[in-house]
Amino acid sequence: MKVMNQPRQPAAIQEAPYQSRQLESRATTGEPTRVCDSCIRKKAKLQATKGDQPAFVASSEEKLARREPHATRQASSVEQRPLFRPFLEPYARPISESSPQTSDNGQSPAQYEISTQQEEYLLDQYFEIAQDANPIFSKANFLDKYRNSLCNEGLISVMVTITAKLIGYKLFPEECVLNTRIDLLLGSSLLEDDIVGDSPSLDQFRKACMLALYDFHQFPGHQSWMRIGRLTRMAYRIGLDRLEPLRAMCPDWGCLSKEDIEEWRSVWWCIYRLDSYSNLSSGTPYLIDNSFVNTSLLLDACELNGESSPLTLYLPGDSEHLWKLLPTITSNLETRMKNIHIISISAMRQAGLVAGIRLLRPQEEIASHLVKFERHLSALCLALPHGWFNPGRNAFTNESPLDHHARLITVFHLRMARLLSSIVACSRTQDDGWMSSWQQVLETCQDIAHIAGQWNSSFCIQVDPAICFIIFTALIFLDLHMKSTGTASPELLSTIDHDKTVLRLQLDQFARIWTLPRLLSLSFAGFSESVSGPLSHRQITLILSRFEAPLHPRWLGFLSTAQATLAAFQ
């Protein structure tokens, strides 16, 4: 794979390596007011002379070493784990000849080692902080394999590196070594390069999922979006979208244990979430079509152990029948939260579909889709357990703080689905119904702010930070309401201002950890400062017509130049 290393170009979409140190400094300044790849990476190009080998391209010996049969790897890995292990995989190479390959004390990243105690501590921390955001492991199964030296070294390296970065653990004397290590992992770890034939390992997919999630939130832009797309297509290629029939048709899959199949199932639903977030936020078509998914929702331990007959549940092709799954899902306490999480994401996906076609179909067709979706969403919300939408913790039912915040994530999803449908309704209405739709936009944004008001910032590192684009969207439309000529009540203005403050503070909490919310916060600040009110009905309608998706480049570009555009619509 080629790696580029030249000065940054002004193009909106860049091909570039990861520059984490520059990223952190840029995100704390007032420079950018919108999200684009040039905010995140420098464009670079490696000038290789004859005989040079491009960065990250392994030699034939290295490729053979990392692609040896699983049985051989397993047999050789059962040896006693050393007290120290080299931190870099043998095929990870420096980013470029011009990149800093040594620290201030003259050591390269490859010369650093971590102790077994450090590794075990960071793996334990991973399950404390990241399992909700990326639930692709059975902790007990993973730790059992780890203690028997049966885990993929590349996977362990990714888990340890990302965990150390997120929790601020000083793994090396100098932080630049850890940043360089992350750059190397992101630049050299492409799933399709690790797979030979049609028999990828579970750990290879887990590693790819972790890097895709980290890349999307820490280096948002074209490359991270493409990484998720490649991962999704690889999942299709090996059949993760149809695990149930695959077990009956293919001996290689049929011989796997129920526990292993369940872990593959978790990987598939992780990819489903990544496909949803990346494409919904970008306004691009989903790669996964619910109508053709033949992998069931998650099963519990009793069903896997044969203590009860497995009850397979499948996502319906559209949102009409989502609510029918809830009675069965909510009756299983072990998998309830994870499966409702999938259901709420599916509802949000459907809202994104309606929003995506509003500029492509006749108004009558859009109106029909919108009415159907709103009915389906109402049925889904009513089918959820009593108190599900309570922003506070359900103390009378002994709800734990962790379960409380996991529940709030699903409520964020459902409120975002409602907000998207309200925006579509408002942008298409030109009659007396416009004010009613515009009011529903305000109502839903306030609902999102009420959820944020109950947020405990200590959970920002444990949940999927993709909810930040929901917070960002609510912030934009609350700001528009505050500057609308129809918002005249001082009490209402005060309430909206408070809601904006709450959402901004929540976004800032996520921004302490992730880059995406930092850039979204800058984008909102630039928009809010540049657009002054009051805004007329005509100007509001123009803004609504420009909305395509929270992170769509055209929408973000419009936000950065909104004042000049709106001036022509006085």
Coordinates of C-alpha atoms in Angstrom, one line a residue:
M1 CA 0.0 0.0 0.0
K2 CA 1.3 3.4 -0.9
V3 CA 1.7 6.1 1.7
M4 CA 1.8 9.7 0.7
N5 CA 3.8 12.4 2.4
Q6 CA 3.7 16.0 0.9
P7 CA 2.5 19.3 2.2
R8 CA -1.2 19.6 2.7
Q9 CA -3.2 20.5 -0.3
P10 CA -6.5 22.5 -0.2
A11 CA -8.6 19.7 -1.6
A12 CA -11.6 18.8 0.4
I13 CA -10.8 15.1 0.3
Q14 CA -7.2 14.0 1.0
E15 CA -5.2 10.8 0.8
A16 CA -2.8 10.9 3.7
P17 CA -1.3 9.2 6.7
Y18 CA -2.4 9.9 10.2
Q19 CA -0.8 12.8 12.0
S20 CA -2.1 12.5 15.5
R21 CA 0.1 15.2 17.1
Q22 CA -0.8 17.8 14.6
L23 CA -4.5 16.8 14.9
E24 CA -4.6 17.4 18.6
S25 CA -3.1 20.9 18.3
R26 CA -5.3 21.9 15.4
A27 CA -8.5 20.8 17.1
T28 CA -7.7 23.1 20.1
T29 CA -7.3 26.2 18.0
G30 CA -9.8 28.3 16.3
E31 CA -8.6 27.5 12.8
P32 CA -11.1 25.2 11.2
T33 CA -14.9 25.8 11.3
R34 CA -15.9 22.7 9.5
V35 CA -15.0 19.0 9.3
C36 CA -12.9 17.9 6.3
D37 CA -9.9 15.7 5.8
S38 CA -7.5 18.7 5.5
C39 CA -8.3 19.5 9.1
I40 CA -7.2 16.1 10.1
R41 CA -4.3 15.0 8.0
K42 CA -1.5 16.4 5.9
K43 CA -1.3 15.2 2.3
A44 CA 2.0 13.3 1.9
K45 CA 3.8 11.3 -0.7
L46 CA 6.6 8.9 -0.3
Q47 CA 9.2 9.3 -3.1
A48 CA 10.6 5.7 -3.4
T49 CA 13.8 5.2 -5.4
K50 CA 14.6 2.0 -7.3
G51 CA 15.0 -0.8 -4.9
D52 CA 13.1 1.0 -2.1
Q53 CA 10.1 -0.8 -0.5
P54 CA 7.0 1.4 0.2
A55 CA 6.1 1.9 3.8
F56 CA 3.8 -0.8 5.3
V57 CA 4.5 -3.2 2.4
A58 CA 5.7 -6.4 4.0
S59 CA 8.4 -8.5 2.4
S60 CA 7.4 -11.9 1.1
E61 CA 8.9 -13.6 4.1
E62 CA 6.9 -11.3 6.5
K63 CA 3.7 -12.0 4.5
L64 CA 4.2 -15.7 4.8
A65 CA 5.0 -15.4 8.5
R66 CA 1.8 -13.5 9.2
R67 CA -0.3 -15.7 6.9
E68 CA 0.8 -19.1 8.2
P69 CA -2.0 -21.6 8.8
H70 CA -4.0 -21.1 12.0
A71 CA -3.1 -24.5 13.4
T72 CA 0.6 -23.7 13.1
R73 CA 0.2 -20.3 14.8
Q74 CA -1.8 -21.9 17.5
A75 CA 0.7 -24.7 18.2
S76 CA 3.6 -22.3 18.4
S77 CA 1.8 -19.8 20.5
V78 CA 1.1 -22.0 23.5
E79 CA 4.6 -21.4 24.8
Q80 CA 5.1 -19.5 28.0
R81 CA 4.4 -15.8 27.5
P82 CA 7.6 -13.8 27.9
L83 CA 7.9 -11.2 30.6
F84 CA 8.3 -8.6 28.0
R85 CA 7.1 -8.6 24.4
P86 CA 8.2 -6.4 21.5
F87 CA 5.5 -3.8 21.0
L88 CA 5.6 -3.5 17.2
E89 CA 4.5 -6.3 15.0
P90 CA 7.4 -7.4 12.7
Y91 CA 5.7 -6.1 9.5
A92 CA 4.8 -2.6 10.8
R93 CA 7.1 -0.1 9.2
P94 CA 7.7 3.6 9.6
I95 CA 5.2 5.9 8.0
S96 CA 7.8 7.5 5.7
E97 CA 11.4 8.4 5.5
S98 CA 10.6 11.9 6.6
S99 CA 8.5 10.9 9.6
P100 CA 10.1 10.9 13.0
Q101 CA 11.2 7.3 13.6
T102 CA 13.0 8.0 16.9
S103 CA 12.1 9.6 20.1
D104 CA 14.1 12.3 21.8
N105 CA 16.3 9.7 23.5
G106 CA 17.1 8.2 20.1
Q107 CA 14.9 5.1 20.4
S108 CA 12.6 4.0 17.6
P109 CA 9.1 2.6 18.5
A110 CA 10.3 -0.9 17.6
Q111 CA 12.9 -0.7 20.4
Y112 CA 10.2 -0.2 23.1
E113 CA 8.7 -3.1 24.9
I114 CA 5.9 -3.4 27.4
S115 CA 5.7 -5.8 30.3
T116 CA 3.2 -8.5 30.6
Q117 CA 1.8 -6.7 33.7
Q118 CA 1.2 -3.6 31.6
E119 CA -0.4 -5.6 28.8
E120 CA -2.7 -7.4 31.2
Y121 CA -3.7 -4.2 32.9
L122 CA -4.6 -2.4 29.7
L123 CA -6.6 -5.4 28.4
D124 CA -8.5 -5.4 31.6
Q125 CA -9.1 -1.6 31.2
Y126 CA -10.3 -2.2 27.6
F127 CA -13.2 -4.3 28.9
E128 CA -14.0 -1.5 31.4
I129 CA -14.1 1.3 28.9
A130 CA -14.7 0.1 25.4
Q131 CA -17.0 -2.9 25.5
D132 CA -20.2 -0.9 25.2
A133 CA -18.8 1.2 22.4
N134 CA -17.6 -1.8 20.5
P135 CA -19.1 -5.0 22.0
I136 CA -17.4 -7.7 19.9
F137 CA -16.0 -9.8 22.7
S138 CA -17.1 -12.3 25.3
K139 CA -14.7 -11.1 28.1
A140 CA -14.5 -14.5 29.7
N141 CA -13.8 -16.3 26.4
F142 CA -11.2 -13.8 25.4
L143 CA -9.3 -13.8 28.7
D144 CA -9.3 -17.6 28.7
K145 CA -7.7 -17.7 25.3
Y146 CA -5.3 -14.9 26.2
R147 CA -4.1 -16.7 29.2
N148 CA -3.4 -19.7 27.0
S149 CA -1.6 -17.6 24.4
L150 CA -4.2 -18.3 21.8
C151 CA -5.0 -14.7 20.8
N152 CA -3.8 -13.0 17.7
E153 CA -0.8 -10.8 18.6
G154 CA -2.0 -8.0 16.2
L155 CA -5.3 -7.9 18.0
I156 CA -3.7 -7.6 21.4
S157 CA -1.4 -4.9 20.1
V158 CA -4.4 -2.9 18.9
M159 CA -6.4 -3.3 22.1
V160 CA -3.4 -2.3 24.3
T161 CA -2.5 0.7 22.1
I162 CA -5.9 2.2 21.7
T163 CA -6.8 1.7 25.4
A164 CA -3.6 3.3 26.5
K165 CA -4.3 6.3 24.3
L166 CA -7.9 6.7 25.4
I167 CA -7.3 6.5 29.2
G168 CA -4.1 8.5 29.0
Y169 CA -1.9 5.7 30.3
K170 CA 1.8 6.4 30.0
L171 CA 2.9 3.3 28.2
F172 CA 6.1 4.8 27.0
P173 CA 8.4 7.6 28.3
E174 CA 7.3 9.9 25.5
E175 CA 3.8 10.3 24.1
C176 CA 5.0 10.6 20.5
V177 CA 6.0 6.9 20.6
L178 CA 2.4 5.9 21.3
N179 CA 1.1 8.3 18.6
T180 CA 3.5 6.9 16.1
R181 CA 2.4 3.4 17.0
I182 CA -1.2 4.3 16.4
D183 CA -0.2 5.9 13.1
L184 CA 1.5 2.7 12.1
L185 CA -1.4 0.5 13.1
L186 CA -4.0 2.6 11.2
G187 CA -1.7 2.9 8.1
S188 CA -0.7 -0.8 7.9
S189 CA -3.7 -2.7 9.1
L190 CA -6.1 -3.3 6.2
L191 CA -8.3 -6.3 6.6
E192 CA -8.1 -7.4 3.0
D193 CA -4.3 -7.5 3.2
D194 CA -4.5 -9.9 6.1
I195 CA -6.9 -12.4 4.6
V196 CA -5.9 -15.3 2.3
G197 CA -8.8 -17.1 0.5
D198 CA -12.1 -17.2 2.3
S199 CA -11.0 -18.2 5.8
P200 CA -10.3 -15.0 7.8
S201 CA -9.9 -15.4 11.5
L202 CA -12.2 -13.9 14.1
D203 CA -9.4 -11.9 15.6
Q204 CA -8.6 -10.3 12.2
F205 CA -12.1 -9.0 12.0
R206 CA -12.1 -7.9 15.6
K207 CA -8.9 -6.0 15.0
A208 CA -10.4 -4.4 11.9
C209 CA -13.6 -3.3 13.7
M210 CA -11.6 -1.7 16.5
L211 CA -9.4 0.3 14.1
A212 CA -12.4 1.3 12.0
L213 CA -14.3 2.7 15.1
Y214 CA -11.2 4.5 16.3
D215 CA -10.4 5.9 12.9
F216 CA -13.9 7.2 12.4
H217 CA -14.0 9.1 15.6
Q218 CA -10.3 10.2 15.9
F219 CA -9.6 10.9 12.2
P220 CA -13.0 11.6 10.6
G221 CA -13.1 12.1 6.9
H222 CA -12.8 10.3 3.6
Q223 CA -10.2 7.6 4.6
S224 CA -12.1 6.5 7.8
W225 CA -15.4 6.3 5.8
M226 CA -13.6 4.2 3.2
R227 CA -12.2 1.9 5.8
I228 CA -15.6 1.1 7.2
G229 CA -16.9 0.5 3.6
R230 CA -14.1 -2.0 2.9
L231 CA -14.7 -3.7 6.2
T232 CA -18.4 -4.1 5.4
R233 CA -17.7 -5.5 2.0
M234 CA -15.3 -8.1 3.5
A235 CA -18.0 -9.1 5.9
Y236 CA -20.4 -9.7 3.0
R237 CA -17.7 -11.6 1.1
I238 CA -17.3 -14.2 3.8
G239 CA -21.0 -14.4 4.6
L240 CA -21.5 -12.7 8.0
D241 CA -24.8 -11.3 6.7
R242 CA -26.2 -14.8 6.5
L243 CA -24.7 -16.8 9.4
E244 CA -27.7 -19.0 10.0
P245 CA -27.9 -20.7 6.5
L246 CA -24.1 -20.6 6.2
R247 CA -23.8 -23.0 9.1
A248 CA -25.9 -25.5 7.3
M249 CA -24.3 -25.1 3.9
C250 CA -20.6 -24.8 4.7
P251 CA -18.7 -27.4 6.7
D252 CA -16.1 -24.8 7.8
W253 CA -18.8 -22.8 9.5
G254 CA -20.9 -25.8 10.6
C255 CA -18.0 -27.2 12.7
L256 CA -17.7 -24.0 14.8
S257 CA -19.1 -24.0 18.3
K258 CA -22.2 -22.0 19.2
E259 CA -20.0 -19.7 21.3
D260 CA -17.7 -19.0 18.3
I261 CA -20.7 -18.4 16.0
E262 CA -22.1 -16.0 18.6
E263 CA -18.9 -14.0 18.6
W264 CA -19.0 -13.8 14.8
R265 CA -22.6 -12.6 15.2
S266 CA -21.3 -9.8 17.5
V267 CA -18.8 -8.8 14.9
W268 CA -21.5 -8.6 12.2
W269 CA -23.7 -6.3 14.4
C270 CA -20.7 -4.1 15.2
I271 CA -20.2 -3.7 11.4
Y272 CA -23.9 -3.0 11.1
R273 CA -23.6 -0.1 13.6
L274 CA -20.5 1.2 11.8
D275 CA -22.2 1.1 8.5
S276 CA -25.2 3.0 10.0
Y277 CA -23.2 5.7 11.7
S278 CA -20.8 6.4 8.9
N279 CA -23.4 6.6 6.1
L280 CA -26.2 8.2 8.1
S281 CA -24.0 11.0 9.3
S282 CA -22.4 11.4 5.8
G283 CA -25.7 11.2 3.8
T284 CA -24.5 8.3 1.7
P285 CA -26.4 5.1 1.0
Y286 CA -26.0 2.2 3.4
L287 CA -24.0 -0.8 2.2
I288 CA -26.1 -3.1 4.3
D289 CA -29.7 -3.7 3.3
N290 CA -31.9 -5.0 6.1
S291 CA -34.0 -7.0 3.6
F292 CA -31.2 -9.3 2.8
V293 CA -29.7 -9.9 6.3
N294 CA -30.1 -13.5 7.4
T295 CA -28.1 -13.2 10.6
S296 CA -30.2 -13.3 13.8
L297 CA -30.0 -10.9 16.7
L298 CA -27.8 -11.8 19.7
L299 CA -28.5 -14.9 21.8
D300 CA -28.0 -15.4 25.5
A301 CA -25.8 -17.9 27.3
C302 CA -28.7 -20.3 28.2
E303 CA -29.6 -20.6 24.5
L304 CA -25.9 -21.2 23.6
N305 CA -25.5 -23.8 26.3
G306 CA -28.6 -25.7 25.2
E307 CA -30.4 -25.0 28.5
S308 CA -33.3 -23.5 26.4
S309 CA -34.2 -23.7 22.8
P310 CA -32.7 -20.9 20.8
L311 CA -35.2 -18.4 19.5
T312 CA -33.7 -16.7 16.4
L313 CA -35.0 -13.1 15.7
Y314 CA -34.2 -11.3 12.5
L315 CA -34.4 -7.6 11.6
P316 CA -37.4 -6.9 9.3
G317 CA -36.8 -5.3 5.9
D318 CA -38.4 -2.0 6.9
S319 CA -39.4 -0.3 10.1
E320 CA -43.1 -1.4 10.1
H321 CA -42.4 -4.6 12.0
L322 CA -39.6 -3.5 14.3
W323 CA -42.0 -3.1 17.3
K324 CA -43.1 -6.7 17.0
L325 CA -39.6 -7.9 18.1
L326 CA -39.6 -6.0 21.3
P327 CA -41.8 -8.3 23.5
T328 CA -39.4 -11.2 22.9
I329 CA -36.3 -9.0 23.2
T330 CA -37.3 -7.3 26.4
S331 CA -38.1 -10.7 28.1
N332 CA -34.4 -11.6 27.9
L333 CA -32.4 -9.5 30.4
E334 CA -29.0 -10.8 29.3
T335 CA -29.3 -9.6 25.7
R336 CA -32.1 -7.0 26.0
M337 CA -29.9 -3.9 26.0
K338 CA -27.7 -5.0 23.1
N339 CA -30.6 -6.0 20.9
I340 CA -32.6 -2.9 21.6
H341 CA -29.5 -0.9 20.7
I342 CA -29.6 -2.7 17.3
I343 CA -33.4 -2.0 17.0
S344 CA -33.0 1.7 17.7
I345 CA -30.1 2.1 15.2
S346 CA -32.3 0.4 12.6
A347 CA -35.1 2.9 13.3
M348 CA -32.6 5.7 12.9
R349 CA -31.4 4.2 9.6
Q350 CA -34.9 4.2 8.3
A351 CA -35.2 7.9 9.1
G352 CA -32.0 8.5 7.3
L353 CA -33.4 6.7 4.2
V354 CA -36.4 9.0 4.2
A355 CA -34.2 12.1 4.6
G356 CA -31.9 10.9 1.8
I357 CA -34.6 10.6 -0.8
R358 CA -36.4 13.8 -0.2
L359 CA -34.5 15.6 -2.9
L360 CA -34.8 12.7 -5.3
R361 CA -38.5 11.8 -5.3
P362 CA -41.8 13.7 -5.9
Q363 CA -43.3 15.5 -2.9
E364 CA -46.3 13.1 -2.8
E365 CA -44.1 10.1 -2.5
I366 CA -42.0 11.7 0.2
A367 CA -45.1 12.6 2.1
S368 CA -46.3 8.9 1.9
H369 CA -42.9 7.6 3.1
L370 CA -42.9 10.1 6.0
V371 CA -46.4 9.3 7.2
K372 CA -45.6 5.6 7.2
F373 CA -42.3 6.0 9.0
E374 CA -43.8 8.2 11.7
R375 CA -46.5 5.6 12.4
H376 CA -43.8 2.9 12.6
L377 CA -41.7 5.0 15.0
S378 CA -44.6 5.7 17.2
A379 CA -45.5 2.0 17.5
L380 CA -41.9 1.2 18.3
C381 CA -41.7 3.8 21.0
L382 CA -44.9 2.6 22.6
A383 CA -43.7 -1.0 22.6
L384 CA -40.7 -0.3 24.7
P385 CA -40.8 -1.1 28.4
H386 CA -42.4 1.4 30.8
G387 CA -40.0 4.2 31.8
W388 CA -37.7 3.6 28.9
F389 CA -37.7 7.3 27.9
N390 CA -37.2 8.5 31.4
P391 CA -34.0 10.7 31.2
G392 CA -33.2 9.9 34.8
R393 CA -32.0 6.6 36.2
N394 CA -34.9 4.2 37.1
A395 CA -33.8 3.8 40.7
F396 CA -37.0 1.9 41.7
T397 CA -36.1 -0.9 39.3
N398 CA -32.5 -0.9 40.5
E399 CA -31.2 0.3 37.2
S400 CA -27.4 0.6 37.3
P401 CA -25.6 3.7 36.1
L402 CA -24.1 1.7 33.3
D403 CA -27.5 0.3 32.2
H404 CA -28.9 3.8 32.5
H405 CA -26.5 5.3 30.1
A406 CA -26.8 2.4 27.7
R407 CA -30.5 3.0 27.7
L408 CA -30.0 6.7 27.1
I409 CA -28.0 5.9 23.9
T410 CA -31.0 4.1 22.5
V411 CA -33.2 7.0 23.4
F412 CA -30.8 9.3 21.6
H413 CA -31.2 7.1 18.5
L414 CA -34.9 7.3 18.6
R415 CA -35.0 11.0 19.2
M416 CA -32.6 11.5 16.2
A417 CA -35.0 9.4 14.1
R418 CA -37.8 11.7 15.1
L419 CA -35.7 14.8 14.5
L420 CA -34.8 13.7 11.0
S421 CA -38.4 13.0 10.1
S422 CA -39.4 16.4 11.5
I423 CA -36.8 18.2 9.5
V424 CA -38.0 16.4 6.3
A425 CA -41.6 17.4 7.1
C426 CA -40.6 21.0 7.8
S427 CA -38.5 21.3 4.7
R428 CA -41.2 20.0 2.3
T429 CA -44.1 21.9 3.8
Q430 CA -45.0 25.3 2.2
D431 CA -48.5 25.8 3.7
D432 CA -50.0 26.4 7.2
G433 CA -48.5 23.1 8.4
W434 CA -45.0 24.5 8.2
M435 CA -45.2 26.1 11.7
S436 CA -46.4 22.9 13.2
S437 CA -43.5 21.0 11.7
W438 CA -41.0 23.7 12.8
Q439 CA -42.4 23.4 16.3
Q440 CA -41.8 19.6 16.3
V441 CA -38.2 20.2 15.4
L442 CA -37.8 22.4 18.5
E443 CA -39.7 19.9 20.6
T444 CA -37.4 17.0 19.6
C445 CA -34.2 19.1 20.1
Q446 CA -35.4 19.9 23.6
D447 CA -36.0 16.2 24.2
I448 CA -32.4 15.5 23.2
A449 CA -31.2 18.3 25.5
H450 CA -33.2 16.8 28.4
I451 CA -31.4 13.5 27.9
A452 CA -28.1 15.2 27.8
G453 CA -28.9 17.0 31.1
Q454 CA -28.8 13.6 32.8
W455 CA -25.5 12.6 31.3
N456 CA -22.6 11.5 33.5
S457 CA -19.3 12.6 31.8
S458 CA -17.5 9.5 33.2
F459 CA -19.4 7.4 30.7
C460 CA -18.1 9.3 27.6
I461 CA -15.3 6.9 27.3
Q462 CA -17.6 3.8 27.6
V463 CA -20.3 4.6 25.1
D464 CA -20.1 4.9 21.3
P465 CA -19.2 8.6 20.6
A466 CA -21.2 8.5 17.4
I467 CA -24.0 10.2 19.4
C468 CA -22.0 13.4 19.0
F469 CA -23.5 13.9 15.5
I470 CA -26.9 13.8 17.2
I471 CA -25.9 16.4 19.7
F472 CA -24.4 18.5 16.9
T473 CA -27.6 18.4 14.8
A474 CA -29.8 19.4 17.8
L475 CA -27.4 22.3 18.6
I476 CA -27.7 23.7 15.1
F477 CA -31.5 23.6 15.0
L478 CA -31.8 25.0 18.6
D479 CA -29.6 27.9 17.5
L480 CA -31.8 28.5 14.5
H481 CA -34.9 28.5 16.7
M482 CA -33.3 31.0 19.0
K483 CA -32.7 33.3 16.1
S484 CA -36.0 32.7 14.4
T485 CA -38.4 35.6 14.1
G486 CA -41.1 33.3 15.4
T487 CA -39.4 32.8 18.8
A488 CA -40.3 35.9 20.7
S489 CA -41.0 34.8 24.3
P490 CA -38.2 35.7 26.7
E491 CA -38.9 32.6 28.7
L492 CA -38.6 30.3 25.7
L493 CA -35.4 32.0 24.6
S494 CA -34.0 31.4 28.1
T495 CA -35.0 27.7 27.9
I496 CA -33.5 27.3 24.5
D497 CA -30.3 29.0 25.6
H498 CA -30.0 26.6 28.5
D499 CA -30.6 23.6 26.3
K500 CA -27.8 24.8 24.0
T501 CA -25.5 25.1 26.9
V502 CA -26.2 21.6 28.1
L503 CA -25.6 20.1 24.7
R504 CA -22.5 22.1 24.1
L505 CA -21.1 21.0 27.5
Q506 CA -21.9 17.4 26.6
L507 CA -20.1 17.7 23.3
D508 CA -17.1 19.2 25.1
Q509 CA -17.0 16.2 27.4
F510 CA -16.7 13.9 24.4
A511 CA -14.2 16.3 22.9
R512 CA -11.8 15.6 25.7
I513 CA -11.3 12.1 24.3
W514 CA -12.3 12.2 20.6
T515 CA -11.4 14.4 17.7
L516 CA -14.8 14.2 15.9
P517 CA -16.7 16.1 18.7
R518 CA -13.8 18.7 18.9
L519 CA -14.3 19.5 15.2
L520 CA -18.1 19.5 15.5
S521 CA -17.8 21.9 18.3
L522 CA -15.6 24.2 16.2
S523 CA -18.1 23.9 13.3
F524 CA -21.0 24.8 15.5
A525 CA -19.2 27.8 17.1
G526 CA -18.2 29.1 13.7
F527 CA -21.8 28.9 12.4
S528 CA -23.4 30.3 15.5
E529 CA -21.0 33.3 15.6
S530 CA -21.3 34.1 11.9
V531 CA -25.1 33.9 11.6
S532 CA -27.0 36.6 13.4
G533 CA -30.7 36.8 13.9
P534 CA -33.5 37.4 13.5
L535 CA -33.9 34.9 10.7
S536 CA -37.0 35.1 8.5
H537 CA -39.3 32.2 7.5
R538 CA -37.7 32.4 4.0
Q539 CA -34.2 32.1 5.5
I540 CA -35.1 29.2 7.7
T541 CA -36.6 27.4 4.8
L542 CA -33.4 27.9 2.8
I543 CA -31.3 26.4 5.6
L544 CA -33.6 23.4 5.9
S545 CA -33.4 22.8 2.2
R546 CA -29.6 22.7 2.4
F547 CA -29.6 20.0 5.2
E548 CA -28.6 16.6 3.8
A549 CA -26.9 14.9 6.7
P550 CA -25.1 16.0 9.9
L551 CA -21.6 15.5 8.5
H552 CA -22.3 15.8 4.8
P553 CA -19.6 18.0 3.2
R554 CA -22.1 20.2 1.5
W555 CA -24.0 20.8 4.7
L556 CA -20.8 21.6 6.6
G557 CA -19.6 23.8 3.8
F558 CA -22.9 25.7 3.9
L559 CA -22.6 26.2 7.7
S560 CA -19.2 27.8 7.2
T561 CA -20.5 30.3 4.6
A562 CA -24.1 30.6 5.8
Q563 CA -24.1 34.3 6.6
A564 CA -23.1 35.3 3.1
T565 CA -25.8 33.0 1.6
L566 CA -28.5 34.1 3.9
A567 CA -27.8 37.8 3.3
A568 CA -29.2 37.4 -0.2
F569 CA -32.5 36.1 1.2
Q570 CA -33.4 39.0 3.5

